[in-house]
Short mmCIF file of C-alpha atoms in Angstrom, two decimals:
data_model
loop_
_atom_site.label_atom_id
_atom_site.label_comp_id
_atom_site.label_asym_id
_atom_site.label_seq_id
_atom_site.Cartn_x
_atom_site.Cartn_y
_atom_site.Cartn_z
CA MET A 1 21.05 -19.00 -36.58
CA ILE A 2 21.70 -15.28 -36.68
CA ILE A 3 23.52 -13.83 -33.68
CA ARG A 4 22.88 -10.20 -33.41
CA ARG A 5 25.76 -7.77 -32.46
CA GLN A 6 25.26 -6.49 -28.95
CA THR A 7 24.53 -2.89 -28.73
CA HIS A 8 23.68 -0.15 -26.24
CA LYS A 9 19.92 0.32 -25.64
CA ILE A 10 18.14 3.54 -26.11
CA MET A 11 14.51 4.43 -26.01
CA VAL A 12 12.68 6.06 -28.77
CA GLY A 13 9.58 6.97 -26.89
CA SER A 14 8.11 3.79 -25.63
CA VAL A 15 10.07 1.61 -28.30
CA PRO A 16 13.51 0.29 -27.29
CA VAL A 17 16.12 0.23 -29.89
CA GLY A 18 19.29 -1.86 -29.51
CA GLY A 19 20.15 -4.03 -26.61
CA GLY A 20 18.53 -7.12 -27.84
CA ALA A 21 15.18 -5.49 -28.44
CA PRO A 22 13.14 -6.49 -31.63
CA ILE A 23 14.33 -4.78 -34.63
CA ALA A 24 12.06 -1.92 -35.08
CA VAL A 25 10.43 -1.13 -38.57
CA GLN A 26 10.21 2.46 -39.41
CA SER A 27 8.79 4.72 -42.11
CA MET A 28 8.44 8.36 -42.93
CA THR A 29 5.42 10.42 -43.77
CA ASN A 30 5.16 12.19 -47.23
CA THR A 31 2.64 14.73 -46.11
CA ASP A 32 3.04 18.31 -45.05
CA THR A 33 3.64 17.88 -41.38
CA ALA A 34 1.86 21.20 -40.73
CA LYS A 35 -1.24 19.78 -42.19
CA VAL A 36 -2.01 17.78 -39.05
CA SER A 37 -5.29 15.80 -40.18
CA GLU A 38 -3.49 14.52 -43.31
CA THR A 39 -0.19 13.59 -41.28
CA VAL A 40 -2.25 11.91 -38.60
CA ALA A 41 -4.29 9.90 -41.27
CA GLN A 42 -1.16 8.60 -42.89
CA ILE A 43 0.23 7.58 -39.57
CA LYS A 44 -2.64 5.65 -38.64
CA ARG A 45 -2.32 3.66 -41.83
CA LEU A 46 1.26 3.11 -41.09
CA GLU A 47 0.25 1.93 -37.43
CA ALA A 48 -2.25 -0.49 -38.93
CA ALA A 49 0.41 -1.96 -41.15
CA GLY A 50 2.63 -2.48 -38.07
CA CYS A 51 5.03 0.45 -38.16
CA ASP A 52 6.92 0.73 -34.98
CA ILE A 53 8.30 4.36 -35.24
CA VAL A 54 7.37 7.22 -37.65
CA ARG A 55 9.44 10.12 -38.86
CA VAL A 56 8.16 13.42 -39.99
CA ALA A 57 9.96 16.28 -41.99
CA VAL A 58 10.24 19.58 -39.98
CA LEU A 59 10.71 22.31 -42.50
CA ASP A 60 9.58 25.14 -40.51
CA LEU A 61 8.36 26.24 -37.13
CA GLU A 62 4.57 25.53 -38.08
CA ALA A 63 5.67 21.92 -38.61
CA ALA A 64 7.54 21.73 -35.37
CA THR A 65 4.54 23.20 -33.46
CA ALA A 66 2.26 20.59 -35.19
CA ILE A 67 4.02 17.81 -33.56
CA LYS A 68 2.05 18.42 -30.45
CA ALA A 69 -1.28 18.00 -32.12
CA ILE A 70 0.07 14.92 -34.10
CA GLN A 71 1.35 13.25 -30.94
CA ASP A 72 -1.92 13.63 -29.36
CA GLN A 73 -3.68 11.39 -31.91
CA ILE A 74 -1.15 8.75 -32.65
CA SER A 75 0.16 5.56 -30.77
CA ILE A 76 3.69 5.27 -32.16
CA PRO A 77 6.90 7.20 -31.37
CA LEU A 78 7.63 10.14 -33.64
CA ILE A 79 10.88 11.21 -34.81
CA ALA A 80 11.39 14.90 -36.04
CA ASP A 81 13.77 15.10 -39.21
CA ILE A 82 15.76 18.20 -38.97
CA HIS A 83 18.27 19.86 -41.52
CA PHE A 84 20.15 23.02 -41.20
CA ASP A 85 18.11 24.97 -38.55
CA TYR A 86 18.89 24.06 -34.95
CA ARG A 87 15.91 26.03 -33.68
CA LEU A 88 13.59 23.63 -35.25
CA ALA A 89 15.24 20.80 -33.39
CA ILE A 90 14.52 22.47 -30.15
CA ALA A 91 11.20 23.43 -31.03
CA SER A 92 10.30 19.89 -32.09
CA MET A 93 11.40 18.57 -28.77
CA GLU A 94 9.47 21.15 -26.95
CA ASN A 95 6.45 20.11 -28.79
CA GLY A 96 6.88 16.32 -27.81
CA ALA A 97 9.03 14.69 -30.33
CA ASP A 98 10.40 11.45 -29.03
CA CYS A 99 13.62 11.50 -30.92
CA ILE A 100 15.38 13.81 -33.54
CA ARG A 101 17.18 13.03 -36.68
CA ILE A 102 20.12 15.38 -37.17
CA ASN A 103 23.36 15.59 -38.87
CA PRO A 104 25.22 17.68 -36.56
CA GLY A 105 27.75 18.96 -39.27
CA ASN A 106 25.03 21.03 -40.96
CA LEU A 107 23.45 22.61 -37.76
CA GLY A 108 25.64 25.56 -38.01
CA GLY A 109 28.57 24.98 -35.82
CA GLU A 110 29.42 23.50 -32.45
CA GLU A 111 27.64 25.92 -30.17
CA LYS A 112 24.27 25.32 -32.03
CA THR A 113 24.70 21.59 -31.68
CA LYS A 114 25.47 22.07 -28.08
CA GLN A 115 22.01 23.70 -27.41
CA VAL A 116 20.21 20.93 -29.42
CA VAL A 117 21.97 18.32 -27.18
CA GLU A 118 21.13 20.16 -23.99
CA ALA A 119 17.59 20.48 -25.04
CA ALA A 120 17.55 16.80 -25.73
CA ARG A 121 18.79 15.92 -22.27
CA MET A 122 16.40 18.12 -20.74
CA HIS A 123 13.48 16.53 -22.59
CA LYS A 124 14.88 13.07 -22.23
CA VAL A 125 14.83 12.76 -26.11
CA SER A 126 17.22 10.46 -28.12
CA ILE A 127 19.08 11.54 -31.22
CA ARG A 128 19.79 9.77 -34.40
CA VAL A 129 22.89 10.77 -35.89
CA GLY A 130 22.28 10.56 -39.71
CA VAL A 131 25.00 10.76 -42.19
CA ASN A 132 24.51 10.38 -45.84
CA SER A 133 27.17 9.91 -48.60
CA GLY A 134 25.67 13.19 -50.08
CA SER A 135 25.98 15.33 -46.99
CA ILE A 136 29.64 14.57 -45.79
CA GLU A 137 31.68 17.56 -44.62
CA LYS A 138 33.84 19.09 -47.43
CA ASP A 139 37.17 18.60 -45.29
CA LEU A 140 36.43 14.81 -45.09
CA LEU A 141 35.63 14.58 -48.76
CA LYS A 142 38.92 16.48 -49.73
CA LYS A 143 40.87 14.25 -47.47
CA HIS A 144 39.30 10.78 -48.08
CA GLY A 145 37.40 11.19 -51.34
CA TYR A 146 33.93 10.21 -51.99
CA PRO A 147 32.67 6.98 -50.35
CA SER A 148 33.03 3.73 -52.40
CA PRO A 149 32.75 0.12 -51.29
CA GLU A 150 36.56 0.08 -51.13
CA ASN A 151 36.77 3.41 -49.29
CA THR A 152 34.14 4.30 -46.61
CA THR A 153 36.45 6.36 -44.60
CA ALA A 154 34.66 9.71 -45.08
CA LEU A 155 31.45 8.28 -44.10
CA ILE A 156 32.67 6.59 -40.98
CA GLU A 157 34.82 9.54 -39.96
CA SER A 158 31.91 12.04 -40.41
CA ALA A 159 29.55 9.85 -38.40
CA LEU A 160 32.03 9.34 -35.56
CA ARG A 161 33.10 12.99 -35.49
CA ASN A 162 29.33 14.05 -35.11
CA VAL A 163 28.75 11.32 -32.42
CA ARG A 164 31.56 12.46 -30.35
CA LEU A 165 30.34 16.05 -30.48
CA VAL A 166 26.91 14.71 -29.17
CA GLU A 167 28.84 12.88 -26.51
CA LYS A 168 30.82 15.83 -25.60
CA TYR A 169 27.80 17.46 -24.29
CA GLY A 170 26.72 14.56 -22.15
CA LEU A 171 24.08 12.59 -24.35
CA THR A 172 24.77 8.83 -25.12
CA ASP A 173 21.19 8.01 -26.13
CA ILE A 174 22.31 7.85 -29.81
CA LYS A 175 21.61 5.76 -32.69
CA ILE A 176 23.53 5.98 -36.01
CA SER A 177 22.76 5.70 -39.63
CA ILE A 178 25.32 5.99 -42.42
CA LYS A 179 23.49 5.60 -45.65
CA SER A 180 24.40 5.55 -49.28
CA SER A 181 22.42 5.00 -52.54
CA ASP A 182 24.95 2.59 -53.47
CA VAL A 183 24.32 -1.07 -52.08
CA LEU A 184 27.77 -2.29 -51.78
CA THR A 185 28.97 1.08 -50.16
CA THR A 186 26.15 0.88 -47.69
CA ILE A 187 26.98 -2.70 -46.72
CA SER A 188 30.62 -1.91 -46.24
CA SER A 189 30.10 1.24 -44.34
CA TYR A 190 27.76 -0.58 -41.70
CA GLN A 191 30.12 -3.34 -41.37
CA GLN A 192 33.07 -1.11 -40.75
CA ILE A 193 31.22 1.19 -38.19
CA SER A 194 29.90 -1.81 -36.42
CA LYS A 195 33.32 -2.61 -35.38
CA ALA A 196 34.14 0.90 -34.11
CA ILE A 197 31.01 1.63 -31.73
CA ASP A 198 28.36 -0.17 -29.88
CA TYR A 199 25.51 2.34 -30.41
CA PRO A 200 22.51 1.03 -32.18
CA LEU A 201 22.50 1.26 -36.07
CA HIS A 202 19.47 2.31 -38.19
CA LEU A 203 19.85 0.56 -41.51
CA GLY A 204 18.72 1.88 -44.72
CA VAL A 205 19.68 2.61 -48.41
CA THR A 206 18.94 6.20 -49.25
CA GLU A 207 17.10 7.23 -52.38
CA ALA A 208 16.78 3.49 -53.23
CA GLY A 209 13.96 4.00 -55.92
CA GLY A 210 10.57 2.81 -56.67
CA LEU A 211 8.81 -0.47 -55.51
CA ILE A 212 10.80 -2.99 -57.53
CA ALA A 213 14.31 -1.23 -57.54
CA GLY A 214 13.90 0.05 -54.18
CA THR A 215 12.80 -3.26 -52.74
CA VAL A 216 15.61 -5.09 -54.44
CA LYS A 217 18.39 -2.61 -53.37
CA SER A 218 17.10 -2.43 -49.82
CA SER A 219 16.62 -6.23 -49.42
CA VAL A 220 20.12 -6.96 -50.80
CA ALA A 221 21.92 -4.46 -48.57
CA LEU A 222 19.89 -4.93 -45.36
CA GLY A 223 19.46 -8.64 -45.92
CA ILE A 224 23.13 -8.94 -45.77
CA LEU A 225 23.73 -6.81 -42.80
CA LEU A 226 20.81 -8.35 -40.85
CA SER A 227 22.26 -11.77 -41.63
CA GLN A 228 25.46 -10.78 -40.15
CA GLY A 229 23.74 -9.59 -36.90
CA ILE A 230 24.07 -5.96 -37.69
CA GLY A 231 21.23 -3.47 -37.32
CA ASP A 232 18.69 -2.53 -34.64
CA THR A 233 16.03 -0.70 -36.69
CA LEU A 234 15.38 -0.19 -40.34
CA ARG A 235 13.64 1.53 -43.05
CA ILE A 236 12.91 0.58 -46.43
CA SER A 237 13.08 3.75 -48.51
CA LEU A 238 10.82 3.48 -51.42
CA THR A 239 9.34 6.21 -53.90
CA ARG A 240 5.91 4.88 -52.90
CA ASP A 241 3.13 4.96 -50.36
CA PRO A 242 4.98 4.58 -47.02
CA VAL A 243 2.66 1.74 -46.10
CA GLU A 244 4.58 -0.23 -48.67
CA GLU A 245 7.80 0.43 -46.92
CA ILE A 246 6.45 -1.38 -43.80
CA ARG A 247 5.15 -4.44 -45.84
CA VAL A 248 8.55 -4.88 -47.46
CA GLY A 249 10.48 -4.33 -44.04
CA PHE A 250 8.46 -7.06 -42.24
CA GLU A 251 8.76 -9.49 -45.06
CA LEU A 252 12.53 -9.00 -45.17
CA LEU A 253 12.71 -9.70 -41.32
CA ARG A 254 10.35 -12.74 -41.83
CA SER A 255 12.47 -14.20 -44.60
CA LEU A 256 15.53 -14.18 -42.11
CA LYS A 257 13.40 -15.68 -39.39
CA ILE A 258 14.24 -12.51 -37.26
CA ARG A 259 10.78 -11.11 -36.63
CA GLU A 260 7.27 -12.05 -37.80
CA ARG A 261 4.16 -10.13 -37.69
CA GLY A 262 0.94 -11.33 -39.27
CA PRO A 263 0.40 -14.07 -41.64
CA GLU A 264 2.71 -15.50 -44.27
CA LEU A 265 1.22 -15.11 -47.72
CA ILE A 266 2.38 -17.98 -50.33
CA SER A 267 1.24 -17.66 -53.89
CA CYS A 268 2.35 -19.47 -57.07
CA PRO A 269 3.72 -17.38 -60.13
CA THR A 270 1.00 -18.89 -62.28
CA CYS A 271 1.36 -21.14 -65.55
CA GLY A 272 -0.71 -22.48 -68.36
CA ARG A 273 -2.87 -24.50 -65.87
CA THR A 274 -4.30 -21.35 -64.23
CA LYS A 275 -7.96 -20.83 -65.24
CA ILE A 276 -8.95 -17.99 -62.79
CA ASP A 277 -7.92 -14.41 -62.14
CA LEU A 278 -5.21 -15.42 -59.74
CA PHE A 279 -3.60 -12.01 -59.94
CA GLY A 280 -6.70 -10.22 -58.72
CA LEU A 281 -7.39 -13.06 -56.06
CA ALA A 282 -3.84 -12.64 -54.69
CA GLU A 283 -4.07 -8.90 -54.63
CA GLU A 284 -7.24 -8.90 -52.61
CA VAL A 285 -6.08 -11.58 -50.22
CA GLU A 286 -2.71 -9.68 -49.71
CA ARG A 287 -4.64 -6.40 -49.07
CA PHE A 288 -6.59 -8.33 -46.22
CA VAL A 289 -3.64 -10.10 -44.61
CA GLN A 290 -1.91 -6.68 -44.06
CA THR A 291 -4.63 -5.93 -41.61
CA MET A 292 -4.07 -9.41 -39.71
CA VAL A 293 -1.88 -9.95 -36.85
CA SER A 294 -2.28 -13.71 -36.20
CA PRO A 295 0.68 -15.84 -37.47
CA LEU A 296 -1.41 -18.00 -40.06
CA LYS A 297 0.23 -19.16 -43.27
CA VAL A 298 -2.03 -18.48 -46.09
CA ALA A 299 -1.68 -19.80 -49.71
CA VAL A 300 -3.22 -18.60 -53.15
CA MET A 301 -2.47 -21.08 -55.81
CA GLY A 302 -3.31 -21.18 -59.54
CA CYS A 303 -4.65 -24.64 -59.94
CA VAL A 304 -6.48 -27.45 -57.95
CA VAL A 305 -4.04 -30.03 -59.22
CA ASN A 306 -0.79 -28.83 -57.27
CA GLY A 307 -2.32 -26.28 -54.98
CA PRO A 308 -2.88 -28.31 -51.88
CA GLY A 309 0.35 -30.31 -52.43
CA GLU A 310 2.60 -27.51 -53.01
CA ALA A 311 1.19 -25.45 -50.04
CA LYS A 312 0.43 -28.25 -47.86
CA GLN A 313 1.99 -26.46 -44.79
CA ALA A 314 -0.53 -23.54 -45.36
CA ASP A 315 -3.12 -23.20 -42.63
CA ILE A 316 -5.71 -22.23 -45.20
CA GLY A 317 -5.30 -21.89 -48.95
CA VAL A 318 -7.41 -21.37 -52.19
CA ALA A 319 -6.64 -22.93 -55.53
CA GLY A 320 -8.56 -22.10 -58.92
CA GLY A 321 -10.07 -24.56 -61.43
CA ASN A 322 -12.07 -24.09 -64.48
CA GLY A 323 -15.12 -22.21 -63.29
CA VAL A 324 -14.68 -23.66 -59.67
CA GLY A 325 -12.07 -23.53 -56.88
CA ILE A 326 -11.22 -25.30 -53.75
CA ILE A 327 -10.38 -24.08 -50.31
CA PHE A 328 -7.98 -26.38 -48.48
CA LYS A 329 -6.57 -26.66 -45.03
CA LYS A 330 -3.14 -28.23 -44.30
CA GLY A 331 -3.04 -29.90 -47.67
CA LYS A 332 -6.56 -31.32 -47.47
CA ILE A 333 -9.59 -30.12 -49.35
CA TRP A 334 -12.06 -28.42 -47.08
CA LYS A 335 -14.69 -27.05 -49.62
CA LYS A 336 -15.26 -26.86 -53.31
CA VAL A 337 -16.77 -23.57 -54.43
CA ASP A 338 -18.11 -21.99 -57.62
CA GLU A 339 -15.58 -19.52 -59.00
CA ASN A 340 -18.12 -16.34 -58.45
CA GLU A 341 -18.45 -17.27 -54.81
CA LEU A 342 -14.87 -18.44 -54.25
CA MET A 343 -13.41 -15.17 -52.83
CA ALA A 344 -16.37 -14.46 -50.56
CA VAL A 345 -16.29 -17.97 -48.89
CA PHE A 346 -12.60 -17.94 -48.47
CA MET A 347 -12.40 -14.58 -47.10
CA ALA A 348 -15.08 -15.43 -44.59
CA GLU A 349 -13.31 -18.50 -43.57
CA LEU A 350 -10.00 -16.69 -43.23
CA LYS A 351 -11.47 -13.85 -41.08
CA LYS A 352 -12.74 -16.59 -38.83
CA MET A 353 -9.52 -18.38 -38.40
CA ASP A 354 -7.79 -14.99 -37.76
CA LYS A 355 -10.24 -14.32 -34.88
CA GLU A 356 -9.93 -17.94 -33.55
CA ALA A 357 -6.02 -17.75 -33.72
CA LEU A 358 -5.85 -14.39 -31.89
CA ASN A 359 -8.25 -15.80 -29.18
CA ASN A 360 -5.87 -18.68 -28.71
CA CYS A 361 -2.68 -16.49 -28.50
#
C-alpha cells in the first residue's frame, strides 16, 4: 500500500492539489494560444480524455488576452505558462488564469516578482514555481555544478530560493516542480526536496521524448516517486498529441492502484495462433475505451483457445479465430460471431455495458 506524503493543499481553479486530494493529471496545449478556436478544440479533446488541468503558453499580450475567451468555453482549470516577461503573468491573471507557472529567477528581478505575487494574491491565483535543470541561475551553477543524480544541490537551492521569494510577499498557494531530462536526476531531486518542504509537488521529466522514449522515461521516474508517496500532480511530457499524455498518465496511476478512470484494457502480444487482425481490433477498441468512464475491464485476445482463460477476469472480451471470433464475459463464451461482424457486435455490446455500468454507479 502506498502512503502518500502529506502536503499543503492549494487550489488550481476548482481542482485541489495536495493535502490528500487525488493526483491531478495535466497536459499542455501545443496550439498558438492566441488562436482561440484551435486552442479550445484541443482542450475539449483533453477534457474528454480526463485531463484535470491544462496549461497554455503565453508568449505575448495577445495570448494573455485570449485566456478570457478560452476560459469561457472550457470546463477545466487553466494555467498560464510564463517566461521572462512579468507583465504577461499579470495580464494572464487579469484575464482569468487559474494559476501561473513561473520561474521567478527569470522574471527580471525581485521587484517584478513582487508585482506578480501581489497580482496573484489579488486575483486569488496559485503559483507553480517551476525550475528545470536547464534554467538554473548562473551563480548556483557556478557554486554547485550542473545537476546530476549524485548532486542535485543547484536544482534544490534554486527552487527553495524562488519559493522563499514568493513567500516573502505573502503567497503560500504554491506548488513546485524541479524537472530534469535525466531520469535519475529527476528522481533524486524530488526525493530531496520532498524532505525540505511540504508544498505540493508537480512531477514530470522534461523533454522526455516521443511516445516510446517519453513514456518509458516518465513512467520509470514518476512510477518510482509515486510508489514512494511523492507527487500531487503530474504531466507525462511527450513529443506527441497531448491527449496521449493523459492516456499514459492515467495508465501509470492505474498500474500503481493510485487512481482509476475508465476501463482497463487487456490485450495479448499475439503469437502464431493469431488468425485475425488483432492490432487493428485492439486499436479500435482502445480508441473507444478512451471515451468511457465506467470501470469495466475489457480484453482483446488473439485466439479462442486461450482468450477466455487468460482474461477470465475481464467483464467483456473478444478473441479471434479462423474466420470467426468469440465474445466472452467473465471467462465464459457469450456469443460466436463471423469475423466480418465481430467488431460491430462487440462494440455494440461494450457500449451497452458501459451505459449500464454508469447507470449503476
